[in-house]
Coordinates of N, CA and C in Angstrom, one line a residue:
M1 N 149.4 30.7 -37.5 CA 150.3 30.7 -38.6 C 151.0 29.4 -38.7
A2 N 151.4 28.8 -37.6 CA 152.1 27.5 -37.6 C 151.3 26.5 -38.4
N3 N 150.0 26.4 -38.1 CA 149.2 25.4 -38.8 C 148.9 25.7 -40.2
L4 N 148.7 27.0 -40.5 CA 148.4 27.5 -41.8 C 149.6 27.3 -42.8
F5 N 150.8 27.7 -42.4 CA 151.9 27.7 -43.2 C 152.9 26.6 -42.9
G6 N 152.8 25.9 -41.8 CA 153.8 24.9 -41.5 C 155.0 25.5 -40.8
W7 N 154.8 26.7 -40.2 CA 156.0 27.4 -39.6 C 156.2 26.8 -38.2
V8 N 157.4 27.0 -37.8 CA 157.8 26.5 -36.5 C 158.2 27.7 -35.6
A9 N 157.7 27.7 -34.4 CA 158.0 28.9 -33.5 C 159.4 28.7 -32.8
K10 N 160.1 29.8 -32.7 CA 161.4 29.8 -32.0 C 161.2 30.9 -30.9
D11 N 161.3 30.5 -29.6 CA 161.1 31.5 -28.5 C 162.4 32.4 -28.4
M12 N 162.2 33.7 -28.4 CA 163.3 34.6 -28.3 C 163.0 35.7 -27.3
G13 N 162.5 35.2 -26.1 CA 162.2 36.2 -25.0 C 160.8 36.7 -25.2
P14 N 160.7 38.0 -25.4 CA 159.3 38.6 -25.5 C 158.7 38.3 -26.8
V15 N 159.4 37.8 -27.8 CA 158.9 37.6 -29.1 C 159.2 36.1 -29.5
S16 N 158.2 35.5 -30.2 CA 158.5 34.2 -30.8 C 158.5 34.4 -32.3
M17 N 159.5 33.9 -33.0 CA 159.6 34.0 -34.4 C 159.1 32.8 -35.1
L18 N 158.3 32.9 -36.1 CA 157.7 31.8 -36.8 C 158.3 31.8 -38.2
S19 N 158.8 30.6 -38.6 CA 159.4 30.5 -39.9 C 159.5 29.0 -40.3
Q20 N 159.9 28.7 -41.5 CA 160.2 27.3 -41.9 C 161.7 27.1 -41.6
G21 N 162.1 26.9 -40.4 CA 163.5 26.8 -40.1 C 164.2 28.2 -40.2
E22 N 165.3 28.3 -40.9 CA 165.9 29.6 -41.0 C 165.5 30.3 -42.3
Q23 N 164.5 29.7 -43.0 CA 164.1 30.3 -44.3 C 163.1 31.5 -44.1
L24 N 163.1 32.4 -45.0 CA 162.2 33.5 -45.1 C 161.0 33.0 -45.9
P25 N 159.8 33.5 -45.8 CA 159.4 34.6 -44.9 C 159.3 34.2 -43.5
F26 N 159.2 35.2 -42.6 CA 159.0 34.9 -41.2 C 158.0 35.9 -40.6
A27 N 157.5 35.6 -39.4 CA 156.7 36.5 -38.7 C 157.0 36.5 -37.2
G28 N 156.7 37.5 -36.4 CA 156.9 37.5 -35.0 C 155.6 37.6 -34.3
T29 N 155.5 36.9 -33.2 CA 154.3 37.0 -32.3 C 154.8 37.3 -30.9
T30 N 153.9 37.9 -30.1 CA 154.3 38.2 -28.7 C 153.1 38.2 -27.8
D31 N 153.3 37.6 -26.6 CA 152.3 37.7 -25.6 C 152.8 38.5 -24.4
E32 N 154.1 38.8 -24.4 CA 154.7 39.4 -23.3 C 154.9 41.0 -23.3
M33 N 154.8 41.6 -24.5 CA 155.0 43.0 -24.6 C 153.6 43.7 -24.4
A34 N 153.6 44.5 -23.4 CA 152.3 45.2 -23.0 C 151.7 45.9 -24.2
D35 N 150.5 45.7 -24.4 CA 149.7 46.4 -25.4 C 150.1 46.2 -26.9
V36 N 150.9 45.2 -27.2 CA 151.3 45.0 -28.6 C 150.4 43.9 -29.1
Q37 N 149.5 44.2 -30.0 CA 148.6 43.2 -30.6 C 148.6 43.4 -32.1
G38 N 148.2 42.3 -32.8 CA 148.1 42.3 -34.2 C 149.4 42.2 -34.9
W39 N 149.4 42.6 -36.2 CA 150.6 42.5 -37.0 C 151.6 43.7 -36.7
V40 N 152.8 43.4 -36.7 CA 153.9 44.4 -36.5 C 154.8 44.4 -37.7
P41 N 154.7 45.5 -38.4 CA 155.6 45.6 -39.6 C 157.1 45.8 -39.2
Y42 N 158.0 45.2 -40.0 CA 159.4 45.3 -39.8 C 160.0 46.3 -40.8
V43 N 160.8 47.2 -40.4 CA 161.4 48.2 -41.2 C 162.9 48.0 -41.2
E44 N 163.5 47.6 -42.3 CA 164.9 47.4 -42.3 C 165.7 48.7 -42.2
V45 N 166.7 48.8 -41.4 CA 167.5 50.0 -41.2 C 169.0 49.6 -41.3
P46 N 169.8 50.5 -41.7 CA 171.2 50.1 -41.9 C 172.0 49.9 -40.5
V47 N 171.7 50.8 -39.5 CA 172.3 50.7 -38.2 C 171.2 50.8 -37.2
L48 N 170.9 49.7 -36.5 CA 169.8 49.6 -35.6 C 169.9 50.6 -34.4
S49 N 171.1 50.7 -33.8 CA 171.2 51.6 -32.7 C 170.9 53.0 -33.0
D50 N 171.4 53.5 -34.2 CA 171.1 54.8 -34.7 C 169.6 55.0 -34.9
A51 N 168.9 54.1 -35.5 CA 167.5 54.2 -35.8 C 166.7 54.2 -34.5
V52 N 167.1 53.4 -33.5 CA 166.4 53.4 -32.2 C 166.6 54.8 -31.5
R53 N 167.8 55.3 -31.5 CA 168.1 56.6 -30.9 C 167.2 57.7 -31.6
R54 N 167.2 57.7 -32.9 CA 166.4 58.7 -33.6 C 164.9 58.6 -33.3
A55 N 164.4 57.3 -33.2 CA 163.0 57.1 -32.9 C 162.7 57.7 -31.6
G56 N 163.5 57.5 -30.6 CA 163.3 58.0 -29.2 C 163.3 59.5 -29.2
K57 N 164.3 60.1 -30.0 CA 164.4 61.5 -30.1 C 163.1 62.2 -30.6
Y58 N 162.5 61.5 -31.6 CA 161.2 62.0 -32.2 C 160.0 61.6 -31.5
G59 N 160.1 61.0 -30.2 CA 158.9 60.8 -29.4 C 158.4 59.3 -29.4
A60 N 159.1 58.4 -30.0 CA 158.7 57.0 -29.9 C 159.0 56.4 -28.6
D61 N 158.2 55.5 -28.1 CA 158.5 54.7 -26.9 C 159.2 53.4 -27.4
I62 N 160.3 53.1 -26.7 CA 161.1 51.9 -27.0 C 160.5 50.8 -26.2
L63 N 160.0 49.7 -26.8 CA 159.3 48.7 -26.1 C 160.2 47.5 -25.8
A64 N 161.1 47.2 -26.7 CA 162.1 46.1 -26.6 C 163.3 46.4 -27.5
E65 N 164.5 46.1 -27.0 CA 165.7 46.4 -27.8 C 166.5 45.2 -28.1
N66 N 167.1 45.2 -29.2 CA 168.2 44.2 -29.6 C 167.8 42.8 -29.4
L67 N 166.6 42.4 -30.0 CA 166.2 41.0 -29.9 C 166.8 40.3 -31.1
Q68 N 167.6 39.2 -30.8 CA 168.3 38.5 -31.9 C 167.4 37.5 -32.5
G69 N 167.3 37.5 -33.8 CA 166.4 36.6 -34.6 C 167.2 35.8 -35.6
P70 N 166.5 35.0 -36.3 CA 167.2 34.1 -37.3 C 167.8 34.9 -38.5
A71 N 167.2 36.1 -38.7 CA 167.7 36.9 -39.9 C 168.3 38.2 -39.5
G72 N 168.4 38.5 -38.2 CA 169.0 39.8 -37.8 C 168.5 40.2 -36.4
T73 N 168.7 41.5 -36.1 CA 168.3 42.0 -34.8 C 167.2 43.0 -34.9
A74 N 166.3 43.0 -34.0 CA 165.2 44.0 -34.0 C 165.0 44.7 -32.7
S75 N 164.4 45.9 -32.8 CA 164.0 46.6 -31.6 C 162.6 47.1 -31.9
F76 N 161.7 46.9 -31.0 CA 160.3 47.3 -31.2 C 160.0 48.7 -30.6
I77 N 159.3 49.5 -31.3 CA 158.9 50.9 -30.9 C 157.5 51.1 -31.1
R78 N 156.9 52.1 -30.4 CA 155.6 52.6 -30.6 C 155.7 54.1 -31.0
D79 N 155.3 54.4 -32.1 CA 155.4 55.8 -32.6 C 154.5 56.7 -31.8
P80 N 154.6 58.1 -31.9 CA 153.8 59.0 -31.1 C 152.3 58.8 -31.5
G81 N 152.0 58.3 -32.6 CA 150.6 58.1 -33.0 C 150.0 56.8 -32.4
G82 N 150.8 55.9 -31.8 CA 150.4 54.7 -31.2 C 150.7 53.4 -32.0
A83 N 151.2 53.6 -33.3 CA 151.5 52.4 -34.1 C 152.8 51.7 -33.6
V84 N 152.8 50.4 -33.6 CA 153.9 49.6 -33.2 C 154.6 49.1 -34.5
L85 N 155.9 49.2 -34.5 CA 156.7 48.6 -35.6 C 158.1 48.1 -35.0
A86 N 158.7 47.3 -35.8 CA 160.0 46.8 -35.4 C 161.0 47.4 -36.3
L87 N 162.1 48.0 -35.8 CA 163.2 48.4 -36.6 C 164.2 47.2 -36.6
W88 N 164.6 46.8 -37.8 CA 165.3 45.6 -38.0 C 166.6 45.8 -38.8
Q89 N 167.7 45.2 -38.3 CA 169.0 45.2 -39.0 C 169.3 43.8 -39.4
R90 N 169.5 43.6 -40.7 CA 169.9 42.3 -41.2 C 171.2 41.7 -40.6
A91 N 171.2 40.5 -40.4 CA 172.4 39.8 -39.8 C 173.5 39.8 -40.8

């Protein structure tokens, strides 16, 4: 992505965010989260903590919580069917 779009990586722990500075669009990559591969869709939620709690209640595995990014905060989950997605609250 960096070479294709000219994006710059910003290390944020288990995730690296790729963007043109603070500008959107952006993408996240990870080498540190077990079994997370490919594209991870982000779903905007009004209150991140509530969404994470509900996801866990309905059987999702919480992979990473409260990762601060350039545009907000995200938590990564794996749904009961095995799909990974990030719940995201805008900054």
